[in-house]
PDB file of C-alpha atoms in Angstrom:
ATOM      1  CA  HIS A   1      84.411  36.422  40.034  1.00  0.00           C
ATOM      2  CA  VAL A   2      81.054  37.691  38.747  1.00  0.00           C
ATOM      3  CA  GLN A   3      78.646  39.047  41.327  1.00  0.00           C
ATOM      4  CA  LEU A   4      75.126  40.400  40.845  1.00  0.00           C
ATOM      5  CA  VAL A   5      73.261  42.085  43.685  1.00  0.00           C
ATOM      6  CA  GLU A   6      69.596  43.018  43.370  1.00  0.00           C
ATOM      7  CA  SER A   7      67.710  45.549  45.450  1.00  0.00           C
ATOM      8  CA  GLY A   8      64.432  47.443  45.359  1.00  0.00           C
ATOM      9  CA  GLY A   9      61.910  44.712  45.994  1.00  0.00           C
ATOM     10  CA  GLY A  10      59.109  45.062  48.508  1.00  0.00           C
ATOM     11  CA  SER A  11      55.398  45.060  49.027  1.00  0.00           C
ATOM     12  CA  VAL A  12      53.102  47.258  46.988  1.00  0.00           C
ATOM     13  CA  GLN A  13      49.418  47.515  46.228  1.00  0.00           C
ATOM     14  CA  ALA A  14      48.066  46.567  42.837  1.00  0.00           C
ATOM     15  CA  GLY A  15      48.518  49.428  40.411  1.00  0.00           C
ATOM     16  CA  GLY A  16      51.648  50.625  42.165  1.00  0.00           C
ATOM     17  CA  SER A  17      55.249  50.790  40.992  1.00  0.00           C
ATOM     18  CA  LEU A  18      58.643  49.477  42.010  1.00  0.00           C
ATOM     19  CA  ARG A  19      62.118  49.897  40.578  1.00  0.00           C
ATOM     20  CA  LEU A  20      64.578  47.054  40.865  1.00  0.00           C
ATOM     21  CA  THR A  21      68.327  47.627  40.637  1.00  0.00           C
ATOM     22  CA  CYS A  22      71.066  45.090  39.912  1.00  0.00           C
ATOM     23  CA  VAL A  23      74.698  46.022  40.453  1.00  0.00           C
ATOM     24  CA  VAL A  24      77.156  43.853  38.562  1.00  0.00           C
ATOM     25  CA  SER A  25      80.812  43.353  39.337  1.00  0.00           C
ATOM     26  CA  GLY A  26      83.288  41.122  37.573  1.00  0.00           C
ATOM     27  CA  TYR A  27      84.448  40.645  33.986  1.00  0.00           C
ATOM     28  CA  THR A  28      82.854  42.962  31.438  1.00  0.00           C
ATOM     29  CA  TYR A  29      82.028  40.269  28.941  1.00  0.00           C
ATOM     30  CA  GLU A  30      79.492  38.907  31.401  1.00  0.00           C
ATOM     31  CA  ARG A  31      77.493  42.096  30.984  1.00  0.00           C
ATOM     32  CA  LYS A  32      76.943  41.543  27.286  1.00  0.00           C
ATOM     33  CA  CYS A  33      73.441  40.150  27.719  1.00  0.00           C
ATOM     34  CA  MET A  34      71.517  40.811  30.877  1.00  0.00           C
ATOM     35  CA  GLY A  35      67.985  40.291  32.014  1.00  0.00           C
ATOM     36  CA  TRP A  36      65.425  39.557  34.670  1.00  0.00           C
ATOM     37  CA  ILE A  37      63.849  36.264  35.627  1.00  0.00           C
ATOM     38  CA  ARG A  38      61.146  35.689  38.208  1.00  0.00           C
ATOM     39  CA  GLN A  39      59.931  32.640  40.038  1.00  0.00           C
ATOM     40  CA  VAL A  40      56.971  31.753  42.207  1.00  0.00           C
ATOM     41  CA  PRO A  41      57.516  28.796  44.575  1.00  0.00           C
ATOM     42  CA  GLY A  42      56.259  25.624  42.946  1.00  0.00           C
ATOM     43  CA  GLN A  43      56.177  27.165  39.482  1.00  0.00           C
ATOM     44  CA  GLU A  44      58.668  27.321  36.624  1.00  0.00           C
ATOM     45  CA  ARG A  45      61.126  30.170  36.281  1.00  0.00           C
ATOM     46  CA  GLU A  46      59.995  32.874  33.871  1.00  0.00           C
ATOM     47  CA  GLY A  47      62.529  34.926  31.939  1.00  0.00           C
ATOM     48  CA  PHE A  48      60.548  38.022  31.077  1.00  0.00           C
ATOM     49  CA  ALA A  49      62.917  40.848  30.112  1.00  0.00           C
ATOM     50  CA  ALA A  50      66.398  41.093  28.624  1.00  0.00           C
ATOM     51  CA  ILE A  51      68.839  43.386  26.866  1.00  0.00           C
ATOM     52  CA  TYR A  52      70.908  41.730  24.165  1.00  0.00           C
ATOM     53  CA  ASN A  53      73.953  43.848  23.437  1.00  0.00           C
ATOM     54  CA  THR A  54      74.913  41.554  20.582  1.00  0.00           C
ATOM     55  CA  ASP A  55      72.201  43.089  18.379  1.00  0.00           C
ATOM     56  CA  GLN A  56      70.872  45.939  20.580  1.00  0.00           C
ATOM     57  CA  ARG A  57      67.591  44.088  21.014  1.00  0.00           C
ATOM     58  CA  ILE A  58      65.301  44.332  24.038  1.00  0.00           C
ATOM     59  CA  TYR A  59      62.928  41.495  24.812  1.00  0.00           C
ATOM     60  CA  TYR A  60      59.791  41.523  26.946  1.00  0.00           C
ATOM     61  CA  ARG A  61      57.434  38.709  27.675  1.00  0.00           C
ATOM     62  CA  ASP A  62      53.871  39.562  26.645  1.00  0.00           C
ATOM     63  CA  SER A  63      52.667  39.545  30.248  1.00  0.00           C
ATOM     64  CA  VAL A  64      54.874  42.540  31.137  1.00  0.00           C
ATOM     65  CA  LYS A  65      54.907  44.488  27.866  1.00  0.00           C
ATOM     66  CA  GLY A  66      53.809  48.087  28.328  1.00  0.00           C
ATOM     67  CA  ARG A  67      54.204  47.881  32.116  1.00  0.00           C
ATOM     68  CA  PHE A  68      57.869  46.982  32.706  1.00  0.00           C
ATOM     69  CA  THR A  69      60.964  48.710  31.329  1.00  0.00           C
ATOM     70  CA  ILE A  70      64.460  47.224  31.403  1.00  0.00           C
ATOM     71  CA  SER A  71      67.457  49.525  31.116  1.00  0.00           C
ATOM     72  CA  ARG A  72      71.137  49.739  31.943  1.00  0.00           C
ATOM     73  CA  ASP A  73      73.409  52.642  32.749  1.00  0.00           C
ATOM     74  CA  SER A  74      76.127  53.947  30.433  1.00  0.00           C
ATOM     75  CA  THR A  75      78.894  52.109  32.181  1.00  0.00           C
ATOM     76  CA  LYS A  76      76.895  48.880  31.910  1.00  0.00           C
ATOM     77  CA  SER A  77      77.539  48.014  35.486  1.00  0.00           C
ATOM     78  CA  THR A  78      73.944  48.465  36.692  1.00  0.00           C
ATOM     79  CA  LEU A  79      70.744  46.972  35.340  1.00  0.00           C
ATOM     80  CA  TYR A  80      67.325  48.391  36.160  1.00  0.00           C
ATOM     81  CA  LEU A  81      63.752  47.193  35.973  1.00  0.00           C
ATOM     82  CA  GLN A  82      61.007  49.788  36.256  1.00  0.00           C
ATOM     83  CA  MET A  83      57.723  48.071  37.046  1.00  0.00           C
ATOM     84  CA  ASN A  84      54.496  50.045  36.721  1.00  0.00           C
ATOM     85  CA  ASN A  85      50.850  49.083  37.077  1.00  0.00           C
ATOM     86  CA  LEU A  86      51.817  46.045  39.094  1.00  0.00           C
ATOM     87  CA  LYS A  87      49.359  43.176  39.315  1.00  0.00           C
ATOM     88  CA  THR A  88      48.930  40.474  41.938  1.00  0.00           C
ATOM     89  CA  GLU A  89      50.217  37.944  39.409  1.00  0.00           C
ATOM     90  CA  ASP A  90      53.546  39.798  39.376  1.00  0.00           C
ATOM     91  CA  THR A  91      54.224  38.539  42.896  1.00  0.00           C
ATOM     92  CA  ALA A  92      57.445  36.507  42.741  1.00  0.00           C
ATOM     93  CA  MET A  93      61.127  36.392  43.588  1.00  0.00           C
ATOM     94  CA  TYR A  94      62.927  38.486  40.988  1.00  0.00           C
ATOM     95  CA  PHE A  95      66.433  37.585  39.849  1.00  0.00           C
ATOM     96  CA  CYS A  96      68.912  39.580  37.835  1.00  0.00           C
ATOM     97  CA  ALA A  97      71.083  37.499  35.521  1.00  0.00           C
ATOM     98  CA  ALA A  98      73.903  37.822  33.024  1.00  0.00           C
ATOM     99  CA  ASP A  99      74.482  35.381  30.198  1.00  0.00           C
ATOM    100  CA  PRO A 100      77.833  35.467  28.362  1.00  0.00           C
ATOM    101  CA  ASN A 101      76.386  33.155  25.688  1.00  0.00           C
ATOM    102  CA  CYS A 102      73.402  35.430  24.979  1.00  0.00           C
ATOM    103  CA  LEU A 103      70.853  32.673  24.820  1.00  0.00           C
ATOM    104  CA  PRO A 104      67.172  33.673  24.897  1.00  0.00           C
ATOM    105  CA  VAL A 105      66.364  34.765  28.436  1.00  0.00           C
ATOM    106  CA  THR A 106      63.672  32.095  28.660  1.00  0.00           C
ATOM    107  CA  LEU A 107      66.496  29.526  28.641  1.00  0.00           C
ATOM    108  CA  TRP A 108      68.691  31.067  31.342  1.00  0.00           C
ATOM    109  CA  THR A 109      69.274  28.915  34.410  1.00  0.00           C
ATOM    110  CA  PRO A 110      71.604  29.264  37.411  1.00  0.00           C
ATOM    111  CA  THR A 111      73.880  26.674  35.787  1.00  0.00           C
ATOM    112  CA  ASN A 112      74.298  28.329  32.362  1.00  0.00           C
ATOM    113  CA  SER A 113      74.377  31.989  33.429  1.00  0.00           C
ATOM    114  CA  PHE A 114      75.227  34.200  36.396  1.00  0.00           C
ATOM    115  CA  TRP A 115      72.430  35.064  38.828  1.00  0.00           C
ATOM    116  CA  GLY A 116      71.941  37.326  41.814  1.00  0.00           C
ATOM    117  CA  GLN A 117      70.418  36.224  45.086  1.00  0.00           C
ATOM    118  CA  GLY A 118      66.984  37.595  44.224  1.00  0.00           C
ATOM    119  CA  THR A 119      64.651  40.209  45.647  1.00  0.00           C
ATOM    120  CA  GLN A 120      61.041  39.558  46.622  1.00  0.00           C
ATOM    121  CA  VAL A 121      58.204  41.507  45.034  1.00  0.00           C
ATOM    122  CA  THR A 122      54.778  41.153  46.611  1.00  0.00           C
ATOM    123  CA  VAL A 123      51.716  42.789  45.071  1.00  0.00           C
ATOM    124  CA  SER A 124      48.443  42.734  46.988  1.00  0.00           C
TER     125      SER A 124
END
């Protein structure tokens, strides 16, 4: 049973910072590729950051490059997202996800990968 639990969301003023944490439990192979997806109600999901352990690649969507940093701890049981210089357009529900198939993060959905329950980030 794979479980992902996010924390660290909240409300912050534009220009501020937040750090999201995702604790993963379950089979290790599910941790091979992990990332973050966000969604605003009424809009499409946006996969914006991922770590691909298959080729040691890190992906960022252009809209977060230079502001967000994805990382994982040495045991690979926790995923982090450091968000700096937050903008109002970053307001969304943020989901941590793990994809055993290592598809591009822009293609991850709750039916083809494992997702947490989400944590709300509000920037004003």
